[in-house]
């Protein structure tokens, strides 16, 4: 400006500019209007527009802001932009703690605005006045403002615009008082809640409850209540007015929104007295999709309450809706809303979604009480409609009905009713037909189910998780039906299998090996039928199962092996002849490998791996029976290993099968057991003492030579691999193929077979302990060296010459290729096809290098896990420090995915450590491990932030998304480790008292919290985690930190140090989230931690108070007021509200709080985030809900160690503390 005319015609001499471009108006109101014109004019320059924004923000802090706001908002000659800004000024004055205007002035202004709402023009103006009213009510109602309800009634009696505004006010108050953790509403706690409910519900005519009164008078106005007023409006509007008068229709939609927001929190009796559910349901008969959807959402809110306290509550609300005429309305709406899967109409499909949710809500209400079918209830019609929904081609609609069915059959008197049992055949047919793995069908398939899945889900990961859940529900339903009708159910299932196999045999064609695919249409059909067999067999005891005829397809054979072995060890475990047939069947699963056809070759390998696994499971579950045929098995395996060319891995697997039988059987004596097993272990003992092995383990170069990767790096360097852009296009020569063939795995052992699913205290465990007692000390030091070298291989600066070429080759060699569901642009099958097709290229060569190192690394992990199952493992005095160094020294060089695998192994070592050995064994391991985890997590998130800032293009975005997904999984695994260490509810099996010891054992939690060497890196990790943009991990750490505060109120030096750290570093990190909208989803946990730190440690140290006083707008007086209220022991929600009011000056706001978005979502049962149904929050901060990484990511190479048991810089706020 500065005296120059802007392009929009506004002259700069109308404003005086001083300092740093701040508007200083001659006439404030005129200045505001002109500043708004500049700010919203497309022709304004960027700098001028910024000056206008600065001026407008400064106006909000003026003492006269409320007067100017009222003047601008009430001036009908002004544009909506000016009037809306005027309302913003008034809102700021009403909500600001520094406002100096008397209450009556603000109240009078608000009332005049509310009365003139019909003159306000656009709907967003009315909504803004409603927002101001709501904020005003939260602060002054019941204290200085007692007649609010009366004034609302007066407004309601005026025009439709006033009614619409009142409905929005009631909706806003419901959200803030009931649903949200609103800092203002929570401070007033139960008083505000009770008063609001008081004005909502009708006053009982029987006088059982009297109207709520305060010291200044009654709260409510009249006996009707807002629930009845809103319901009566719908009765007045339906059916003619809402269809012929648009303002009435708009008002009705707002009334529905207000009812939806409140219904869940109102007693069923009050809803019934106001006829709320009946008048809400009347909207279903209005031929208007928006009205119908609003009615359905309000009904869902009524029935989808957390719990119905009494049977009478359910009967009051459920019976009217379950009558024949009501169900007829729902069914008619369902039929008229039918959609074509090739042309899905959004409005109709949304109605179908809400109807399925409503049916589930009905069922949920019934399930929570001992509901009995009344004569007025059309139970047959309800169940028939439920099955109709279940049969819909949209699985997201069907799943609600399927889950409803599962809940109904859990209630015995309902499950046995004729309307339920008569529909079992239809349910069985639906569920058996939908066991197809739809995730394997192409997205462009003409199948209607695929069309609906494409509509419902944005990403493959969401779809896969949903389909997995749907499949499990179908399996459970089948199992239940067959359990009730075993003979009929199993006969039907097997007949279906026979028909499928017969059909496949009739049209059988030679297998096309060149274009082989694991998930063919044929495989999908067979897999679905075998899944139905599995479900049926779990529900009954059958006599036999004829093995399906052999086919050349290895994927189909693999699926058959899974089914029959599971059958032989569960349902038919007492049928020895069947078990022998299964063994013969497994031993005959030999197909030509044909490596020239990569996809087929990979499927054959998968079949071999599964057969080995199933043999081990049979040996573990039925060793005594297999002992009776041991000689035959031994002869068969000897024949296979001597007459056929099989890999060393296959040989070891077969020998381990015999090992397990001998080890676990109780039908042979220890002498025979020792005679068979001792020679095997002695051969391993001798092999690990081989001087050649010791020579190789003297240096890193020797290690590389041992596993065959030494020549590999020389080969890549000699062929200048760094100059080859795409390694997958560079074919290997004969030398490369020879080196590739030499990279093999020679580290097999029988340790895993000795301890798999073995319980301590059993004779088998005692025998295994003695069997390995003298061999483990021989293996351990050498294995530790192997593990250390395997980790060191990822530290490329430690073994390359440091030249750019060698570093580039090493980095590319160690870069894992992986496929991520929902992120990778290619399908899982295409990914594996690409891997197989590149076997004889430089990329395949590098994959072999990674595979060799990975095999050593993960075999060492598996052996460590197996050894840790023996108590003697933790008694080796020289083990802890070398083991910790081998695991942790080069761990930061591992990728996040590899680090996650290492953490899984370490968790087993930690959990199994006896309490008396923790100080010696775990202190070096945990202190180093937590230090490296802290460094790795922080550095990876820093790298991710940098990568996000510089990435561009689709390819870089996909790579970034994959990396972020892996990083989130790694982060969460790290958090789980820490949470497990500090879980107060967790009692380890090693924490049990020894016999004769009367002292309580030291828990893992107490051990960790008493060790400064472990606490130091642990607390550093937790503090950094608070600032990591991952909702799931960040929230978990915040809760962990809350749980340990009470442990440091003592007078020890450690307790004092921890108090200071919590009150300084942790407190500041927690407040960090309040200044960053990215962390808005964990604000509740963060504020809870701040409250806990302050209330726990304030009596002992002033550090927390000092840090809080350093924040903007926190005064001594305000701090004292909050302190006194916090120590009056309010409820948790009120405590959070108090602290949030203190930190209001630094608190970040979510998008919806900023007024940019206001979306209400009803969560459908069984659905994940989809286009039609999303959780709150955005992509900015991953919440990790939904699918686990282990289920959606495949990494090239061998499968990782099997889990045989379940484990369970402050720059953003630096200025605040300056």
PDB file of N, CA, C and O in Angstrom, residues 1118-1165:
ATOM      1  N   UNK A1118      -3.601 -17.971  36.895  1.00  0.00           N
ATOM      2  CA  UNK A1118      -4.284 -19.064  36.212  1.00  0.00           C
ATOM      3  C   UNK A1118      -3.704 -20.414  36.625  1.00  0.00           C
ATOM      4  O   UNK A1118      -4.448 -21.392  36.835  1.00  0.00           O
ATOM      5  N   UNK A1119      -2.376 -20.459  36.795  1.00  0.00           N
ATOM      6  CA  UNK A1119      -1.727 -21.697  37.217  1.00  0.00           C
ATOM      7  C   UNK A1119      -2.203 -22.108  38.600  1.00  0.00           C
ATOM      8  O   UNK A1119      -2.484 -23.288  38.853  1.00  0.00           O
ATOM      9  N   UNK A1120      -2.337 -21.160  39.488  1.00  0.00           N
ATOM     10  CA  UNK A1120      -2.802 -21.468  40.856  1.00  0.00           C
ATOM     11  C   UNK A1120      -4.240 -21.980  40.846  1.00  0.00           C
ATOM     12  O   UNK A1120      -4.580 -22.922  41.577  1.00  0.00           O
ATOM     13  N   UNK A1121      -5.076 -21.360  40.029  1.00  0.00           N
ATOM     14  CA  UNK A1121      -6.470 -21.802  39.959  1.00  0.00           C
ATOM     15  C   UNK A1121      -6.559 -23.244  39.460  1.00  0.00           C
ATOM     16  O   UNK A1121      -7.287 -24.075  40.029  1.00  0.00           O
ATOM     17  N   UNK A1122      -5.820 -23.534  38.397  1.00  0.00           N
ATOM     18  CA  UNK A1122      -5.842 -24.894  37.842  1.00  0.00           C
ATOM     19  C   UNK A1122      -5.264 -25.887  38.840  1.00  0.00           C
ATOM     20  O   UNK A1122      -5.780 -26.991  39.013  1.00  0.00           O
ATOM     21  N   UNK A1123      -4.207 -25.478  39.521  1.00  0.00           N
ATOM     22  CA  UNK A1123      -3.577 -26.352  40.519  1.00  0.00           C
ATOM     23  C   UNK A1123      -4.582 -26.749  41.601  1.00  0.00           C
ATOM     24  O   UNK A1123      -4.712 -27.936  41.949  1.00  0.00           O
ATOM     25  N   UNK A1124      -5.278 -25.780  42.129  1.00  0.00           N
ATOM     26  CA  UNK A1124      -6.234 -26.070  43.199  1.00  0.00           C
ATOM     27  C   UNK A1124      -7.355 -26.992  42.717  1.00  0.00           C
ATOM     28  O   UNK A1124      -7.787 -27.895  43.444  1.00  0.00           O
ATOM     29  N   UNK A1125      -7.827 -26.766  41.499  1.00  0.00           N
ATOM     30  CA  UNK A1125      -8.911 -27.603  40.993  1.00  0.00           C
ATOM     31  C   UNK A1125      -8.417 -29.023  40.682  1.00  0.00           C
ATOM     32  O   UNK A1125      -9.141 -30.002  40.891  1.00  0.00           O
ATOM     33  N   UNK A1126      -7.184 -29.143  40.186  1.00  0.00           N
ATOM     34  CA  UNK A1126      -6.646 -30.478  39.893  1.00  0.00           C
ATOM     35  C   UNK A1126      -6.491 -31.308  41.168  1.00  0.00           C
ATOM     36  O   UNK A1126      -6.736 -32.521  41.170  1.00  0.00           O
ATOM     37  N   UNK A1127      -6.085 -30.657  42.249  1.00  0.00           N
ATOM     38  CA  UNK A1127      -5.865 -31.382  43.494  1.00  0.00           C
ATOM     39  C   UNK A1127      -7.146 -31.517  44.327  1.00  0.00           C
ATOM     40  O   UNK A1127      -7.094 -32.004  45.450  1.00  0.00           O
ATOM     41  N   UNK A1128      -8.264 -31.094  43.735  1.00  0.00           N
ATOM     42  CA  UNK A1128      -9.558 -31.377  44.363  1.00  0.00           C
ATOM     43  C   UNK A1128     -10.091 -32.725  43.887  1.00  0.00           C
ATOM     44  O   UNK A1128     -11.242 -33.069  44.138  1.00  0.00           O
ATOM     45  N   UNK A1129      -9.244 -33.469  43.155  1.00  0.00           N
ATOM     46  CA  UNK A1129      -9.531 -34.823  42.679  1.00  0.00           C
ATOM     47  C   UNK A1129     -10.778 -34.897  41.801  1.00  0.00           C
ATOM     48  O   UNK A1129     -11.730 -35.613  42.104  1.00  0.00           O
ATOM     49  N   UNK A1130     -10.802 -34.149  40.708  1.00  0.00           N
ATOM     50  CA  UNK A1130     -11.943 -34.239  39.798  1.00  0.00           C
ATOM     51  C   UNK A1130     -11.867 -35.535  38.983  1.00  0.00           C
ATOM     52  O   UNK A1130     -10.870 -36.259  39.032  1.00  0.00           O
ATOM     53  N   UNK A1131     -12.922 -35.814  38.222  1.00  0.00           N
ATOM     54  CA  UNK A1131     -12.914 -36.972  37.333  1.00  0.00           C
ATOM     55  C   UNK A1131     -11.876 -36.785  36.234  1.00  0.00           C
ATOM     56  O   UNK A1131     -11.419 -35.666  35.974  1.00  0.00           O
ATOM     57  N   UNK A1132     -11.497 -37.893  35.585  1.00  0.00           N
ATOM     58  CA  UNK A1132     -10.438 -37.846  34.573  1.00  0.00           C
ATOM     59  C   UNK A1132     -10.760 -36.872  33.459  1.00  0.00           C
ATOM     60  O   UNK A1132      -9.901 -36.107  33.003  1.00  0.00           O
ATOM     61  N   UNK A1133     -12.017 -36.875  33.002  1.00  0.00           N
ATOM     62  CA  UNK A1133     -12.397 -35.973  31.911  1.00  0.00           C
ATOM     63  C   UNK A1133     -12.288 -34.521  32.333  1.00  0.00           C
ATOM     64  O   UNK A1133     -11.823 -33.671  31.566  1.00  0.00           O
ATOM     65  N   UNK A1134     -12.667 -34.216  33.571  1.00  0.00           N
ATOM     66  CA  UNK A1134     -12.556 -32.846  34.063  1.00  0.00           C
ATOM     67  C   UNK A1134     -11.092 -32.443  34.225  1.00  0.00           C
ATOM     68  O   UNK A1134     -10.728 -31.302  33.935  1.00  0.00           O
ATOM     69  N   UNK A1135     -10.259 -33.371  34.666  1.00  0.00           N
ATOM     70  CA  UNK A1135      -8.822 -33.081  34.804  1.00  0.00           C
ATOM     71  C   UNK A1135      -8.219 -32.728  33.459  1.00  0.00           C
ATOM     72  O   UNK A1135      -7.433 -31.781  33.335  1.00  0.00           O
ATOM     73  N   UNK A1136      -8.583 -33.505  32.443  1.00  0.00           N
ATOM     74  CA  UNK A1136      -8.083 -33.184  31.102  1.00  0.00           C
ATOM     75  C   UNK A1136      -8.586 -31.822  30.651  1.00  0.00           C
ATOM     76  O   UNK A1136      -7.847 -31.042  30.042  1.00  0.00           O
ATOM     77  N   UNK A1137      -9.843 -31.535  30.932  1.00  0.00           N
ATOM     78  CA  UNK A1137     -10.392 -30.237  30.545  1.00  0.00           C
ATOM     79  C   UNK A1137      -9.679 -29.089  31.217  1.00  0.00           C
ATOM     80  O   UNK A1137      -9.424 -28.047  30.600  1.00  0.00           O
ATOM     81  N   UNK A1138      -9.339 -29.251  32.503  1.00  0.00           N
ATOM     82  CA  UNK A1138      -8.605 -28.210  33.226  1.00  0.00           C
ATOM     83  C   UNK A1138      -7.254 -27.946  32.586  1.00  0.00           C
ATOM     84  O   UNK A1138      -6.869 -26.796  32.352  1.00  0.00           O
ATOM     85  N   UNK A1139      -6.520 -29.024  32.300  1.00  0.00           N
ATOM     86  CA  UNK A1139      -5.195 -28.844  31.708  1.00  0.00           C
ATOM     87  C   UNK A1139      -5.297 -28.309  30.281  1.00  0.00           C
ATOM     88  O   UNK A1139      -4.464 -27.501  29.858  1.00  0.00           O
ATOM     89  N   UNK A1140      -6.308 -28.733  29.540  1.00  0.00           N
ATOM     90  CA  UNK A1140      -6.486 -28.208  28.179  1.00  0.00           C
ATOM     91  C   UNK A1140      -6.809 -26.728  28.195  1.00  0.00           C
ATOM     92  O   UNK A1140      -6.386 -25.974  27.305  1.00  0.00           O
ATOM     93  N   UNK A1141      -7.562 -26.285  29.191  1.00  0.00           N
ATOM     94  CA  UNK A1141      -7.846 -24.852  29.296  1.00  0.00           C
ATOM     95  C   UNK A1141      -6.581 -24.078  29.627  1.00  0.00           C
ATOM     96  O   UNK A1141      -6.397 -22.950  29.173  1.00  0.00           O
ATOM     97  N   UNK A1142      -5.689 -24.691  30.404  1.00  0.00           N
ATOM     98  CA  UNK A1142      -4.417 -24.040  30.727  1.00  0.00           C
ATOM     99  C   UNK A1142      -3.532 -23.930  29.482  1.00  0.00           C
ATOM    100  O   UNK A1142      -2.848 -22.918  29.282  1.00  0.00           O
ATOM    101  N   UNK A1143      -3.556 -24.969  28.665  1.00  0.00           N
ATOM    102  CA  UNK A1143      -2.685 -25.021  27.485  1.00  0.00           C
ATOM    103  C   UNK A1143      -3.392 -24.542  26.226  1.00  0.00           C
ATOM    104  O   UNK A1143      -2.930 -24.818  25.123  1.00  0.00           O
ATOM    105  N   UNK A1144      -4.482 -23.860  26.383  1.00  0.00           N
ATOM    106  CA  UNK A1144      -5.266 -23.446  25.225  1.00  0.00           C
ATOM    107  C   UNK A1144      -4.465 -22.583  24.260  1.00  0.00           C
ATOM    108  O   UNK A1144      -4.714 -22.586  23.057  1.00  0.00           O
ATOM    109  N   UNK A1145      -3.495 -21.876  24.769  1.00  0.00           N
ATOM    110  CA  UNK A1145      -2.698 -21.001  23.909  1.00  0.00           C
ATOM    111  C   UNK A1145      -1.760 -21.742  22.987  1.00  0.00           C
ATOM    112  O   UNK A1145      -1.268 -21.167  22.016  1.00  0.00           O
ATOM    113  N   UNK A1146      -1.482 -23.041  23.267  1.00  0.00           N
ATOM    114  CA  UNK A1146      -0.552 -23.792  22.417  1.00  0.00           C
ATOM    115  C   UNK A1146      -1.216 -24.984  21.763  1.00  0.00           C
ATOM    116  O   UNK A1146      -0.595 -25.705  21.011  1.00  0.00           O
ATOM    117  N   UNK A1147      -2.482 -25.204  22.059  1.00  0.00           N
ATOM    118  CA  UNK A1147      -3.147 -26.400  21.561  1.00  0.00           C
ATOM    119  C   UNK A1147      -3.417 -26.300  20.067  1.00  0.00           C
ATOM    120  O   UNK A1147      -3.939 -25.316  19.576  1.00  0.00           O
ATOM    121  N   UNK A1148      -3.057 -27.363  19.344  1.00  0.00           N
ATOM    122  CA  UNK A1148      -3.369 -27.424  17.919  1.00  0.00           C
ATOM    123  C   UNK A1148      -4.818 -27.822  17.740  1.00  0.00           C
ATOM    124  O   UNK A1148      -5.424 -28.421  18.616  1.00  0.00           O
ATOM    125  N   UNK A1149      -5.394 -27.458  16.600  1.00  0.00           N
ATOM    126  CA  UNK A1149      -6.793 -27.778  16.322  1.00  0.00           C
ATOM    127  C   UNK A1149      -6.882 -28.733  15.146  1.00  0.00           C
ATOM    128  O   UNK A1149      -6.108 -28.651  14.202  1.00  0.00           O
ATOM    129  N   UNK A1150      -7.835 -29.632  15.223  1.00  0.00           N
ATOM    130  CA  UNK A1150      -8.107 -30.511  14.101  1.00  0.00           C
ATOM    131  C   UNK A1150      -8.790 -29.725  12.990  1.00  0.00           C
ATOM    132  O   UNK A1150      -9.249 -28.612  13.192  1.00  0.00           O
ATOM    133  N   UNK A1151      -8.884 -30.342  11.827  1.00  0.00           N
ATOM    134  CA  UNK A1151      -9.503 -29.668  10.686  1.00  0.00           C
ATOM    135  C   UNK A1151     -10.954 -29.324  10.979  1.00  0.00           C
ATOM    136  O   UNK A1151     -11.430 -28.233  10.674  1.00  0.00           O
ATOM    137  N   UNK A1152     -11.673 -30.245  11.613  1.00  0.00           N
ATOM    138  CA  UNK A1152     -13.086 -29.982  11.884  1.00  0.00           C
ATOM    139  C   UNK A1152     -13.259 -28.841  12.863  1.00  0.00           C
ATOM    140  O   UNK A1152     -14.201 -28.056  12.766  1.00  0.00           O
ATOM    141  N   UNK A1153     -12.346 -28.711  13.839  1.00  0.00           N
ATOM    142  CA  UNK A1153     -12.431 -27.615  14.803  1.00  0.00           C
ATOM    143  C   UNK A1153     -12.162 -26.276  14.132  1.00  0.00           C
ATOM    144  O   UNK A1153     -12.640 -25.240  14.568  1.00  0.00           O
ATOM    145  N   UNK A1154     -11.387 -26.301  13.069  1.00  0.00           N
ATOM    146  CA  UNK A1154     -11.092 -25.071  12.357  1.00  0.00           C
ATOM    147  C   UNK A1154     -12.234 -24.669  11.428  1.00  0.00           C
ATOM    148  O   UNK A1154     -12.179 -23.654  10.766  1.00  0.00           O
ATOM    149  N   UNK A1155     -13.267 -25.500  11.384  1.00  0.00           N
ATOM    150  CA  UNK A1155     -14.443 -25.163  10.594  1.00  0.00           C
ATOM    151  C   UNK A1155     -14.308 -25.480   9.128  1.00  0.00           C
ATOM    152  O   UNK A1155     -15.114 -25.044   8.316  1.00  0.00           O
ATOM    153  N   UNK A1156     -13.293 -26.252   8.763  1.00  0.00           N
ATOM    154  CA  UNK A1156     -13.086 -26.559   7.353  1.00  0.00           C
ATOM    155  C   UNK A1156     -13.772 -27.849   6.933  1.00  0.00           C
ATOM    156  O   UNK A1156     -13.907 -28.141   5.774  1.00  0.00           O
ATOM    157  N   UNK A1157     -14.142 -28.649   7.897  1.00  0.00           N
ATOM    158  CA  UNK A1157     -14.760 -29.921   7.575  1.00  0.00           C
ATOM    159  C   UNK A1157     -15.614 -30.356   8.738  1.00  0.00           C
ATOM    160  O   UNK A1157     -15.220 -30.227   9.877  1.00  0.00           O
ATOM    161  N   UNK A1158     -16.784 -30.899   8.442  1.00  0.00           N
ATOM    162  CA  UNK A1158     -17.659 -31.404   9.509  1.00  0.00           C
ATOM    163  C   UNK A1158     -18.385 -32.618   8.968  1.00  0.00           C
ATOM    164  O   UNK A1158     -19.421 -32.517   8.348  1.00  0.00           O
ATOM    165  N   UNK A1159     -17.799 -33.774   9.176  1.00  0.00           N
ATOM    166  CA  UNK A1159     -18.344 -35.004   8.632  1.00  0.00           C
ATOM    167  C   UNK A1159     -18.664 -35.947   9.774  1.00  0.00           C
ATOM    168  O   UNK A1159     -17.824 -36.208  10.619  1.00  0.00           O
ATOM    169  N   UNK A1160     -19.880 -36.461   9.793  1.00  0.00           N
ATOM    170  CA  UNK A1160     -20.260 -37.434  10.815  1.00  0.00           C
ATOM    171  C   UNK A1160     -20.366 -38.791  10.144  1.00  0.00           C
ATOM    172  O   UNK A1160     -20.973 -38.939   9.098  1.00  0.00           O
ATOM    173  N   UNK A1161     -19.784 -39.787  10.776  1.00  0.00           N
ATOM    174  CA  UNK A1161     -19.722 -41.115  10.186  1.00  0.00           C
ATOM    175  C   UNK A1161     -20.295 -42.128  11.147  1.00  0.00           C
ATOM    176  O   UNK A1161     -19.985 -42.105  12.328  1.00  0.00           O
ATOM    177  N   UNK A1162     -21.121 -43.010  10.652  1.00  0.00           N
ATOM    178  CA  UNK A1162     -21.594 -44.138  11.447  1.00  0.00           C
ATOM    179  C   UNK A1162     -20.782 -45.353  11.044  1.00  0.00           C
ATOM    180  O   UNK A1162     -20.745 -45.710   9.875  1.00  0.00           O
ATOM    181  N   UNK A1163     -20.123 -45.977  11.998  1.00  0.00           N
ATOM    182  CA  UNK A1163     -19.253 -47.099  11.689  1.00  0.00           C
ATOM    183  C   UNK A1163     -20.062 -48.369  11.481  1.00  0.00           C
ATOM    184  O   UNK A1163     -20.773 -48.819  12.362  1.00  0.00           O
ATOM    185  N   UNK A1164     -19.955 -48.938  10.308  1.00  0.00           N
ATOM    186  CA  UNK A1164     -20.683 -50.164  10.028  1.00  0.00           C
ATOM    187  C   UNK A1164     -19.969 -51.345  10.644  1.00  0.00           C
ATOM    188  O   UNK A1164     -18.748 -51.367  10.719  1.00  0.00           O
ATOM    189  N   UNK A1165     -20.683 -52.332  11.099  1.00  0.00           N
ATOM    190  CA  UNK A1165     -20.036 -53.489  11.705  1.00  0.00           C
ATOM    191  C   UNK A1165     -19.252 -54.266  10.681  1.00  0.00           C
ATOM    192  O   UNK A1165     -19.714 -54.547   9.590  1.00  0.00           O
TER     193      UNK A1165
END
